[in-house]
């Protein structure tokens, strides 16, 4: 089956084959083809170029003209906690009343309150709750979502969560990339024996997750009062030994040195980085570890944004993701996260496009297959109304997405027609 899209106002993210990630000044170039065309063959992009150069097509090819549309690679949300039960509206209001996220956590709220709700929910119920979130992500142009466990914190509940993620991935159309985050917090039954929980993670939970093939990555919340640098290193080294890729919640609330640890261990990404130090920036800049920034979290917590400009200018690989979770960032709106990156972190629209697509795919170790409109890659595409990709972050808070393709098939069309310009 061959489909061709012609006369798009812009094709964006049309990087040449072999570009695996972008850093420094190269991050700025969104690789735009004006009046662009694209051929999809089965699940793959077969050809990309100016409409004037479109090669002859077989008689049964489906050809669609899309003037007034910008075509982008499907967005990749490379950091979410979107499998959860229960909203945390009371905590939202307590924070507005002056309590900090950490103070709420110390009173048994925060992550632990979601853990109670997730433990009480069945695998089916968790899936029911996650489906509308995934549908909203898709409607905002997201075709691949990393989803972390981390609200079960026991062998049976963590496996339940990862199995739910595997089921949802099988359902499609959004592709889910599972990450084991058993080290998200110390569960209450181990409050007096944190070493015992680290042992349980290393000796029991991680080997079981690896044996069942239920996670591609292992992540740790490396933070003052959660898991320290030594504990994080021990857990991640064990995960690496079992064949899992590594991710790290690094320097989110305090400057603990998580960025340096992630770079030293060759993690695929170091995420958050609100409090990253100069040494941490240097370590990331010298590494292949992707600095994944989550501006929605800084926005929602009302704290300083991550130093995106310094990271980019010093040469670190930078990606953007939502962090969708019930405590620190309850949104699936990834283009809005991009608008925050522009308005509050000084990122340029071209940098944001690449940080939400190619570099986000790199943060999942999937850049050879996802993240750009490149012949041979999976045909995951978003069609947005407008003549210029910068609209997506300039006209913020509205949904510009008209249609989404996953693996070469239309999987979403907006109920209301494209935004008139
Ligand atoms: O990325 N930092 C740890 N985890 C989440 C918050 C989880 C929660 O509060 O439920 C985060 O911010
Ligand atoms: Fe997170």
Tab-separated table of C-alpha atoms and ligand atoms in Angstrom:
chain	number	residue	atom	x	y	z
A	1	UNK	CA	0.000	0.000	0.000
A	2	UNK	CA	1.462	3.352	-1.063
A	3	UNK	CA	0.258	6.684	0.273
A	4	UNK	CA	1.643	10.041	-0.785
A	5	UNK	CA	1.116	13.419	0.859
A	6	UNK	CA	1.797	16.399	-1.438
A	7	UNK	CA	2.029	20.163	-1.173
A	8	UNK	CA	2.431	20.340	2.605
A	9	UNK	CA	3.243	23.926	3.561
A	10	UNK	CA	6.266	22.487	5.384
A	11	UNK	CA	7.727	19.068	6.029
A	12	UNK	CA	9.615	19.399	9.303
A	13	UNK	CA	12.253	17.084	10.752
A	14	UNK	CA	13.330	15.862	7.312
A	15	UNK	CA	16.816	14.971	8.531
A	16	UNK	CA	19.072	12.942	6.230
A	17	UNK	CA	19.665	9.265	7.020
A	18	UNK	CA	22.267	8.587	9.678
A	19	UNK	CA	21.577	11.635	11.871
A	20	UNK	CA	21.075	9.951	15.244
A	21	UNK	CA	20.804	13.014	17.533
A	22	UNK	CA	21.551	16.727	17.473
A	23	UNK	CA	23.597	18.928	19.797
A	24	UNK	CA	24.883	22.502	19.946
A	25	UNK	CA	24.049	24.717	16.974
A	26	UNK	CA	22.868	21.738	14.945
A	27	UNK	CA	19.898	21.395	17.324
A	28	UNK	CA	18.482	24.633	15.847
A	29	UNK	CA	17.844	23.306	12.383
A	30	UNK	CA	14.357	21.800	12.145
A	31	UNK	CA	15.201	20.469	8.637
A	32	UNK	CA	12.268	22.073	6.819
A	33	UNK	CA	11.228	21.320	3.233
A	34	UNK	CA	8.751	23.942	1.953
A	35	UNK	CA	5.981	22.645	-0.327
A	36	UNK	CA	6.985	19.160	0.711
A	37	UNK	CA	5.874	15.692	-0.276
A	38	UNK	CA	6.307	12.316	1.342
A	39	UNK	CA	5.693	8.741	0.232
A	40	UNK	CA	4.676	6.054	2.712
A	41	UNK	CA	5.145	2.418	1.743
A	42	UNK	CA	3.549	0.055	4.254
A	43	UNK	CA	4.792	1.098	7.705
A	44	UNK	CA	7.802	3.082	6.479
A	45	UNK	CA	8.659	6.418	4.951
A	46	UNK	CA	9.882	5.638	1.445
A	47	UNK	CA	10.684	9.085	0.056
A	48	UNK	CA	10.765	12.711	1.256
A	49	UNK	CA	11.380	15.841	-0.804
A	50	UNK	CA	9.945	18.909	-2.538
A	51	UNK	CA	6.574	18.265	-4.203
A	52	UNK	CA	8.098	19.310	-7.542
A	53	UNK	CA	10.484	16.327	-7.351
A	54	UNK	CA	7.888	13.683	-6.436
A	55	UNK	CA	8.704	10.506	-8.394
A	56	UNK	CA	6.003	8.772	-10.479
A	57	UNK	CA	3.604	6.710	-8.352
A	58	UNK	CA	1.743	3.473	-9.145
A	59	UNK	CA	-1.828	3.932	-10.366
A	60	UNK	CA	-3.344	2.568	-7.136
A	61	UNK	CA	-1.355	4.896	-4.826
A	62	UNK	CA	-3.452	7.055	-2.525
A	63	UNK	CA	-2.409	10.648	-3.085
A	64	UNK	CA	-3.538	13.440	-0.820
A	65	UNK	CA	-2.822	17.159	-1.155
A	66	UNK	CA	-2.285	18.801	2.243
A	67	UNK	CA	-1.751	22.511	1.590
A	68	UNK	CA	-2.053	24.630	4.730
A	69	UNK	CA	-0.630	21.754	6.787
A	70	UNK	CA	2.702	21.255	8.482
A	71	UNK	CA	3.848	17.621	8.577
A	72	UNK	CA	6.077	16.636	11.494
A	73	UNK	CA	7.463	13.350	12.794
A	74	UNK	CA	5.185	11.833	15.457
A	75	UNK	CA	6.126	13.379	18.794
A	76	UNK	CA	7.951	11.139	21.255
A	77	UNK	CA	7.122	11.601	24.939
A	78	UNK	CA	10.226	10.014	26.441
A	79	UNK	CA	9.402	10.468	30.153
A	80	UNK	CA	5.974	9.804	31.682
A	81	UNK	CA	4.419	8.178	34.725
A	82	UNK	CA	1.033	7.958	33.059
A	83	UNK	CA	-0.051	4.616	34.462
A	84	UNK	CA	-1.567	5.604	37.800
A	85	UNK	CA	-4.801	5.665	39.773
A	86	UNK	CA	-6.212	8.643	41.604
A	87	UNK	CA	-5.741	12.367	41.166
A	88	UNK	CA	-4.021	14.428	43.866
A	89	UNK	CA	-6.278	17.480	43.936
A	90	UNK	CA	-5.980	18.028	47.697
A	91	UNK	CA	-2.191	18.105	47.455
A	92	UNK	CA	-2.445	20.546	44.562
A	93	UNK	CA	-4.367	22.879	46.822
A	94	UNK	CA	-2.031	22.273	49.791
A	95	UNK	CA	0.913	23.302	47.639
A	96	UNK	CA	-0.927	26.448	46.614
A	97	UNK	CA	-1.420	27.075	50.339
A	98	UNK	CA	2.357	27.070	50.852
A	99	UNK	CA	3.403	23.470	51.544
A	100	UNK	CA	6.229	22.175	49.363
A	101	UNK	CA	6.153	18.945	47.349
A	102	UNK	CA	8.717	17.480	49.760
A	103	UNK	CA	6.712	18.516	52.853
A	104	UNK	CA	3.614	16.825	51.443
A	105	UNK	CA	5.690	13.707	50.757
A	106	UNK	CA	7.058	13.687	54.311
A	107	UNK	CA	3.448	13.645	55.618
A	108	UNK	CA	2.681	10.439	53.726
A	109	UNK	CA	1.263	12.175	50.643
A	110	UNK	CA	3.010	12.553	47.299
A	111	UNK	CA	4.197	9.386	45.595
A	112	UNK	CA	3.015	7.254	48.569
A	113	UNK	CA	-0.586	8.389	48.178
A	114	UNK	CA	-0.571	7.250	44.551
A	115	UNK	CA	1.096	3.985	45.603
A	116	UNK	CA	-1.870	3.247	47.897
A	117	UNK	CA	-4.315	3.833	45.026
A	118	UNK	CA	-2.307	1.796	42.519
A	119	UNK	CA	-1.908	-1.150	44.894
A	120	UNK	CA	-5.683	-1.202	45.328
A	121	UNK	CA	-6.341	-1.122	41.573
A	122	UNK	CA	-6.394	-4.170	39.272
A	123	UNK	CA	-4.361	-4.440	36.088
A	124	UNK	CA	-7.630	-3.970	34.139
A	125	UNK	CA	-8.573	-0.870	36.113
A	126	UNK	CA	-5.140	0.687	35.579
A	127	UNK	CA	-5.540	0.129	31.843
A	128	UNK	CA	-9.015	1.668	31.866
A	129	UNK	CA	-7.593	4.755	33.563
A	130	UNK	CA	-4.602	5.023	31.218
A	131	UNK	CA	-6.523	4.671	27.923
A	132	UNK	CA	-8.048	8.173	27.900
A	133	UNK	CA	-4.649	9.644	28.818
A	134	UNK	CA	-3.060	7.869	25.864
A	135	UNK	CA	-5.918	9.048	23.644
A	136	UNK	CA	-5.250	12.637	24.719
A	137	UNK	CA	-1.514	12.214	24.069
A	138	UNK	CA	-2.277	10.893	20.600
A	139	UNK	CA	-4.622	13.805	19.911
A	140	UNK	CA	-1.706	16.147	20.730
A	141	UNK	CA	0.466	14.364	18.153
A	142	UNK	CA	2.306	11.901	20.396
A	143	UNK	CA	2.876	8.513	18.723
A	144	UNK	CA	5.378	6.977	21.179
A	145	UNK	CA	5.245	7.233	24.967
A	146	UNK	CA	7.691	5.968	27.543
A	147	UNK	CA	5.770	4.811	30.634
A	148	UNK	CA	7.384	4.141	34.000
A	149	UNK	CA	6.221	1.849	36.745
A	150	UNK	CA	7.028	3.113	40.231
A	151	UNK	CA	3.654	3.378	41.932
A	152	UNK	CA	3.543	-0.309	42.902
A	153	UNK	CA	6.807	-0.666	44.845
A	154	UNK	CA	6.270	-4.356	45.586
A	155	UNK	CA	7.144	-7.314	43.352
A	156	UNK	CA	3.513	-8.083	42.538
A	157	UNK	CA	2.372	-4.477	42.081
A	158	UNK	CA	5.331	-3.421	39.955
A	159	UNK	CA	4.795	-6.438	37.681
A	160	UNK	CA	1.068	-5.644	37.516
A	161	UNK	CA	1.889	-2.133	36.289
A	162	UNK	CA	4.427	-3.286	33.703
A	163	UNK	CA	2.014	-5.946	32.452
A	164	UNK	CA	-0.653	-3.261	32.053
A	165	UNK	CA	1.826	-1.204	30.016
A	166	UNK	CA	2.592	-4.251	27.825
A	167	UNK	CA	-1.152	-4.839	27.268
A	168	UNK	CA	-1.716	-1.196	26.301
A	169	UNK	CA	1.207	-1.360	23.879
A	170	UNK	CA	-0.346	-4.434	22.260
A	171	UNK	CA	-3.672	-2.593	21.946
A	172	UNK	CA	-2.072	0.364	20.111
A	173	UNK	CA	-2.096	2.626	18.296
A	174	UNK	CA	0.265	4.553	20.597
A	175	UNK	CA	3.563	2.710	21.060
A	176	UNK	CA	4.601	2.347	24.700
A	177	UNK	CA	8.181	1.959	25.907
A	178	UNK	CA	8.244	0.443	29.419
A	179	UNK	CA	10.651	1.545	32.168
A	180	UNK	CA	11.024	-0.136	35.562
A	181	UNK	CA	11.048	2.523	38.304
A	182	UNK	CA	10.789	0.295	41.371
A	183	UNK	CA	13.257	2.750	42.906
A	184	UNK	CA	10.755	5.631	42.840
A	185	UNK	CA	10.397	5.684	46.660
A	186	UNK	CA	10.977	3.379	49.613
A	187	UNK	CA	7.595	1.713	50.307
A	188	UNK	CA	6.088	2.073	53.789
A	189	UNK	CA	6.723	-1.572	54.776
A	190	UNK	CA	10.467	-0.925	54.311
A	191	UNK	CA	10.521	2.504	55.993
A	192	UNK	CA	12.792	1.163	58.746
A	193	UNK	CA	14.871	-0.981	56.384
A	194	UNK	CA	15.776	0.912	53.230
A	195	UNK	CA	18.797	-1.349	52.653
A	196	UNK	CA	16.329	-4.236	52.630
A	197	UNK	CA	14.312	-2.563	49.852
A	198	UNK	CA	17.441	-1.934	47.765
A	199	UNK	CA	18.292	-5.630	48.218
A	200	UNK	CA	14.756	-6.620	47.174
A	201	UNK	CA	15.101	-4.437	44.061
A	202	UNK	CA	18.485	-5.876	43.102
A	203	UNK	CA	18.005	-9.516	44.058
A	204	UNK	CA	14.342	-10.102	43.296
A	205	UNK	CA	12.437	-7.416	41.387
A	206	UNK	CA	15.019	-6.462	38.736
A	207	UNK	CA	15.886	-10.061	37.797
A	208	UNK	CA	12.172	-10.911	37.506
A	209	UNK	CA	11.406	-7.834	35.366
A	210	UNK	CA	14.367	-8.670	33.108
A	211	UNK	CA	13.373	-12.350	32.905
A	212	UNK	CA	9.820	-11.451	31.820
A	213	UNK	CA	11.097	-8.875	29.318
A	214	UNK	CA	8.687	-6.322	30.763
A	215	UNK	CA	10.987	-3.271	30.745
A	216	UNK	CA	13.491	-1.809	28.342
A	217	UNK	CA	14.949	0.644	30.871
A	218	UNK	CA	15.529	0.970	34.595
A	219	UNK	CA	15.153	4.401	36.207
A	220	UNK	CA	15.873	5.586	39.778
A	221	UNK	CA	14.597	8.678	41.609
A	222	UNK	CA	18.066	9.819	42.741
A	223	UNK	CA	17.237	12.576	45.209
A	224	UNK	CA	17.992	13.770	48.709
A	225	UNK	CA	15.770	11.724	51.016
A	226	UNK	CA	14.805	9.228	48.277
A	227	UNK	CA	17.687	7.172	46.780
A	228	UNK	CA	21.207	8.495	47.276
A	229	UNK	CA	24.038	8.371	44.740
A	230	UNK	CA	25.486	5.099	46.047
A	231	UNK	CA	22.111	3.350	46.187
A	232	UNK	CA	21.230	4.635	42.707
A	233	UNK	CA	24.541	3.394	41.307
A	234	UNK	CA	24.087	-0.019	42.853
A	235	UNK	CA	20.569	-0.417	41.427
A	236	UNK	CA	21.547	0.859	37.973
A	237	UNK	CA	24.656	-1.351	37.761
A	238	UNK	CA	22.517	-4.360	38.605
A	239	UNK	CA	19.992	-3.339	35.915
A	240	UNK	CA	22.757	-2.878	33.329
A	241	UNK	CA	24.086	-6.331	34.201
A	242	UNK	CA	20.627	-7.730	33.416
A	243	UNK	CA	20.600	-6.043	30.014
A	244	UNK	CA	18.374	-3.057	30.783
A	245	UNK	CA	19.144	0.455	29.516
A	246	UNK	CA	19.574	3.136	32.174
A	247	UNK	CA	17.714	6.346	32.946
A	248	UNK	CA	17.902	8.575	35.990
A	249	UNK	CA	15.721	11.186	37.701
A	250	UNK	CA	18.685	13.487	38.269
A	251	UNK	CA	19.060	16.750	40.203
A	252	UNK	CA	15.300	17.399	40.162
A	253	UNK	CA	14.804	19.007	43.574
A	254	UNK	CA	18.371	19.245	44.933
A	255	UNK	CA	21.827	19.311	43.250
A	256	UNK	CA	22.898	15.823	44.314
A	257	UNK	CA	25.137	14.930	41.340
A	258	UNK	CA	22.732	12.687	39.445
A	259	UNK	CA	23.786	14.168	36.079
A	260	UNK	CA	27.403	13.144	36.690
A	261	UNK	CA	26.323	9.663	37.785
A	262	UNK	CA	24.119	9.182	34.698
A	263	UNK	CA	26.931	10.288	32.382
A	264	UNK	CA	29.491	8.081	34.163
A	265	UNK	CA	27.255	4.998	33.892
A	266	UNK	CA	26.483	5.671	30.224
A	267	UNK	CA	22.761	6.130	30.914
A	268	UNK	CA	20.639	6.792	27.851
A	269	UNK	CA	19.179	9.870	29.609
A	270	UNK	CA	19.399	12.048	32.715
A	271	UNK	CA	16.023	13.619	33.346
A	272	UNK	CA	14.691	16.781	35.076
A	273	UNK	CA	18.010	18.573	35.873
A	274	UNK	CA	16.301	21.602	37.444
A	275	UNK	CA	19.210	21.849	39.917
A	276	UNK	CA	22.041	20.498	37.737
A	277	UNK	CA	25.454	21.945	38.650
A	278	UNK	CA	28.122	23.285	36.268
A	279	UNK	CA	30.049	20.032	36.755
A	280	UNK	CA	26.893	18.102	35.873
A	281	UNK	CA	26.425	20.143	32.685
A	282	UNK	CA	30.052	19.464	31.698
A	283	UNK	CA	29.655	15.750	32.377
A	284	UNK	CA	26.539	15.585	30.192
A	285	UNK	CA	28.158	17.663	27.431
A	286	UNK	CA	31.031	15.186	27.212
A	287	UNK	CA	28.678	12.177	27.146
A	288	UNK	CA	26.090	10.544	24.924
A	289	UNK	CA	23.533	10.794	27.739
A	290	UNK	CA	20.479	12.824	26.681
A	291	UNK	CA	19.514	15.657	29.059
A	292	UNK	CA	15.738	15.306	29.133
A	293	UNK	CA	14.068	18.495	30.342
A	294	UNK	CA	10.518	18.541	31.702
A	295	UNK	CA	9.419	22.175	31.886
A	296	UNK	CA	5.820	21.258	32.719
A	297	UNK	CA	7.058	20.047	36.110
A	298	UNK	CA	8.908	23.285	36.924
A	299	UNK	CA	5.820	25.208	35.791
A	300	UNK	CA	3.433	23.175	37.924
A	301	UNK	CA	5.705	23.142	41.005
A	302	UNK	CA	6.411	26.863	40.611
A	303	UNK	CA	10.186	26.433	40.722
A	304	UNK	CA	13.144	27.490	38.518
A	305	UNK	CA	13.271	25.941	35.065
A	306	UNK	CA	16.226	23.777	33.983
A	307	UNK	CA	19.155	25.672	32.398
A	308	UNK	CA	18.314	24.643	28.837
A	309	UNK	CA	20.417	27.347	27.171
A	310	UNK	CA	23.543	26.485	29.126
A	311	UNK	CA	23.060	22.779	28.414
A	312	UNK	CA	22.613	23.425	24.682
A	313	UNK	CA	25.449	25.932	24.410
A	314	UNK	CA	27.883	23.679	26.249
A	315	UNK	CA	26.993	20.872	23.816
A	316	UNK	CA	24.750	18.498	25.784
A	317	UNK	CA	22.109	16.506	23.895
A	318	UNK	CA	18.758	18.005	24.947
A	319	UNK	CA	15.302	16.412	24.703
A	320	UNK	CA	11.938	17.548	26.090
A	321	UNK	CA	9.200	15.385	27.612
A	322	UNK	CA	5.994	15.808	29.613
A	323	UNK	CA	6.661	13.899	32.894
A	324	UNK	CA	2.881	13.302	32.853
A	325	UNK	CA	2.077	12.202	36.452
A	326	UNK	CA	-0.554	12.951	39.101
A	327	UNK	CA	1.772	14.878	41.437
A	328	UNK	CA	4.115	17.209	39.615
A	329	UNK	CA	2.759	17.469	36.062
A	330	UNK	CA	-0.765	16.297	35.283
A	331	UNK	CA	-0.839	16.975	31.532
A	332	UNK	CA	-0.526	15.050	28.273
A	333	UNK	CA	-0.125	18.244	26.224
A	334	UNK	CA	3.380	17.886	24.804
A	335	UNK	CA	3.144	20.866	22.397
A	336	UNK	CA	2.295	23.029	25.439
A	337	UNK	CA	5.464	21.714	27.105
A	338	UNK	CA	7.248	22.906	23.948
A	339	UNK	CA	5.674	26.354	24.338
A	340	UNK	CA	6.960	26.467	27.941
A	341	UNK	CA	10.432	25.504	26.701
A	342	UNK	CA	10.344	28.527	24.363
A	343	UNK	CA	8.767	31.040	26.723
A	344	UNK	CA	10.484	30.037	29.960
A	345	UNK	CA	13.746	28.321	28.985
A	346	UNK	CA	14.621	30.369	25.897
A	347	UNK	CA	14.620	27.428	23.510
A	348	UNK	CA	14.043	28.235	19.832
A	349	UNK	CA	11.119	26.593	18.003
A	350	UNK	CA	13.531	24.597	15.828
A	351	UNK	CA	15.332	23.339	18.929
A	352	UNK	CA	12.011	22.366	20.478
A	353	UNK	CA	10.914	20.398	17.407
A	354	UNK	CA	14.142	18.386	17.469
A	355	UNK	CA	13.967	17.960	21.253
A	356	UNK	CA	10.436	16.509	20.965
A	357	UNK	CA	11.247	14.204	18.062
A	358	UNK	CA	14.773	13.066	17.118
A	359	UNK	CA	16.494	13.704	20.460
A	360	UNK	CA	13.492	12.284	22.323
A	361	UNK	CA	13.785	9.139	20.202
A	362	UNK	CA	17.498	9.087	21.108
A	363	UNK	CA	16.497	9.293	24.791
A	364	UNK	CA	14.712	5.967	24.193
A	365	UNK	CA	17.538	4.481	22.139
A	366	UNK	CA	15.188	4.436	19.119
A	367	UNK	CA	16.565	7.163	16.848
A	368	UNK	CA	17.408	4.747	14.055
A	369	UNK	CA	13.671	3.949	13.750
A	370	UNK	CA	11.759	6.997	15.073
A	371	UNK	CA	11.979	10.784	15.391
A	372	UNK	CA	12.428	12.159	11.863
A	373	UNK	CA	10.889	12.142	8.395
A	374	UNK	CA	13.662	10.059	6.892
A	375	UNK	CA	13.385	7.300	4.268
A	376	UNK	CA	13.499	3.918	5.982
A	377	UNK	CA	12.115	5.146	9.310
A	378	UNK	CA	8.709	4.231	10.688
A	379	UNK	CA	5.949	6.396	9.160
A	380	UNK	CA	4.787	8.093	12.369
A	381	UNK	CA	3.525	11.527	11.302
A	382	UNK	CA	1.556	14.463	12.648
A	383	UNK	CA	-0.315	16.895	10.411
A	384	UNK	CA	-0.872	20.288	12.028
A	385	UNK	CA	-2.862	23.131	10.562
A	386	UNK	CA	-0.859	26.167	9.503
A	387	UNK	CA	1.906	27.219	7.187
A	388	UNK	CA	4.711	27.419	9.741
A	389	UNK	CA	5.807	24.951	12.434
A	390	UNK	CA	6.528	27.808	14.860
A	391	UNK	CA	2.732	28.253	15.259
A	392	UNK	CA	2.744	25.087	17.357
A	393	UNK	CA	4.595	26.820	20.215
A	394	UNK	CA	3.569	30.429	19.496
A	395	UNK	CA	-0.205	29.943	19.529
A	396	UNK	CA	0.025	27.962	22.732
A	397	UNK	CA	-2.529	25.985	24.702
A	398	UNK	CA	-4.674	25.046	21.702
A	399	UNK	CA	-4.477	21.832	19.730
A	400	UNK	CA	-3.157	22.337	16.195
A	401	UNK	CA	-3.151	18.634	15.343
A	402	UNK	CA	-5.498	17.564	12.572
A	403	UNK	CA	-4.375	14.015	11.769
A	404	UNK	CA	-1.903	11.460	13.108
A	405	UNK	CA	-0.330	8.473	11.320
A	406	UNK	CA	1.240	5.564	13.209
A	407	UNK	CA	3.189	2.950	11.252
A	408	UNK	CA	1.830	4.378	8.012
A	409	UNK	CA	-1.854	4.261	9.001
A	410	UNK	CA	-4.216	7.089	9.978
A	411	UNK	CA	-4.915	6.524	13.689
A	412	UNK	CA	-6.441	9.854	14.673
A	413	UNK	CA	-8.339	12.653	12.951
A	414	UNK	CA	-9.482	15.639	14.993
A	415	UNK	CA	-13.232	15.762	15.589
A	416	UNK	CA	-13.287	19.449	14.734
A	417	UNK	CA	-11.707	20.547	11.459
A	418	UNK	CA	-8.220	22.003	11.449
A	419	UNK	CA	-7.848	25.452	13.033
A	420	UNK	CA	-8.620	28.097	10.464
A	421	UNK	CA	-5.696	30.497	9.950
B	1	LIG	O1	9.089	13.002	37.907
B	1	LIG	N1	10.284	12.777	40.753
B	1	LIG	C1	9.689	11.733	40.854
B	1	LIG	N2	8.637	11.372	40.181
B	1	LIG	C2	7.704	12.256	39.567
B	1	LIG	C3	6.663	12.698	40.510
B	1	LIG	C4	5.854	11.574	40.924
B	1	LIG	C5	4.713	11.938	41.820
B	1	LIG	O2	4.746	12.939	42.560
B	1	LIG	O3	3.762	11.153	41.771
B	1	LIG	C6	8.420	13.369	38.863
B	1	LIG	O4	8.336	14.552	39.194
B	2	LIG	FE1	9.478	11.851	36.393
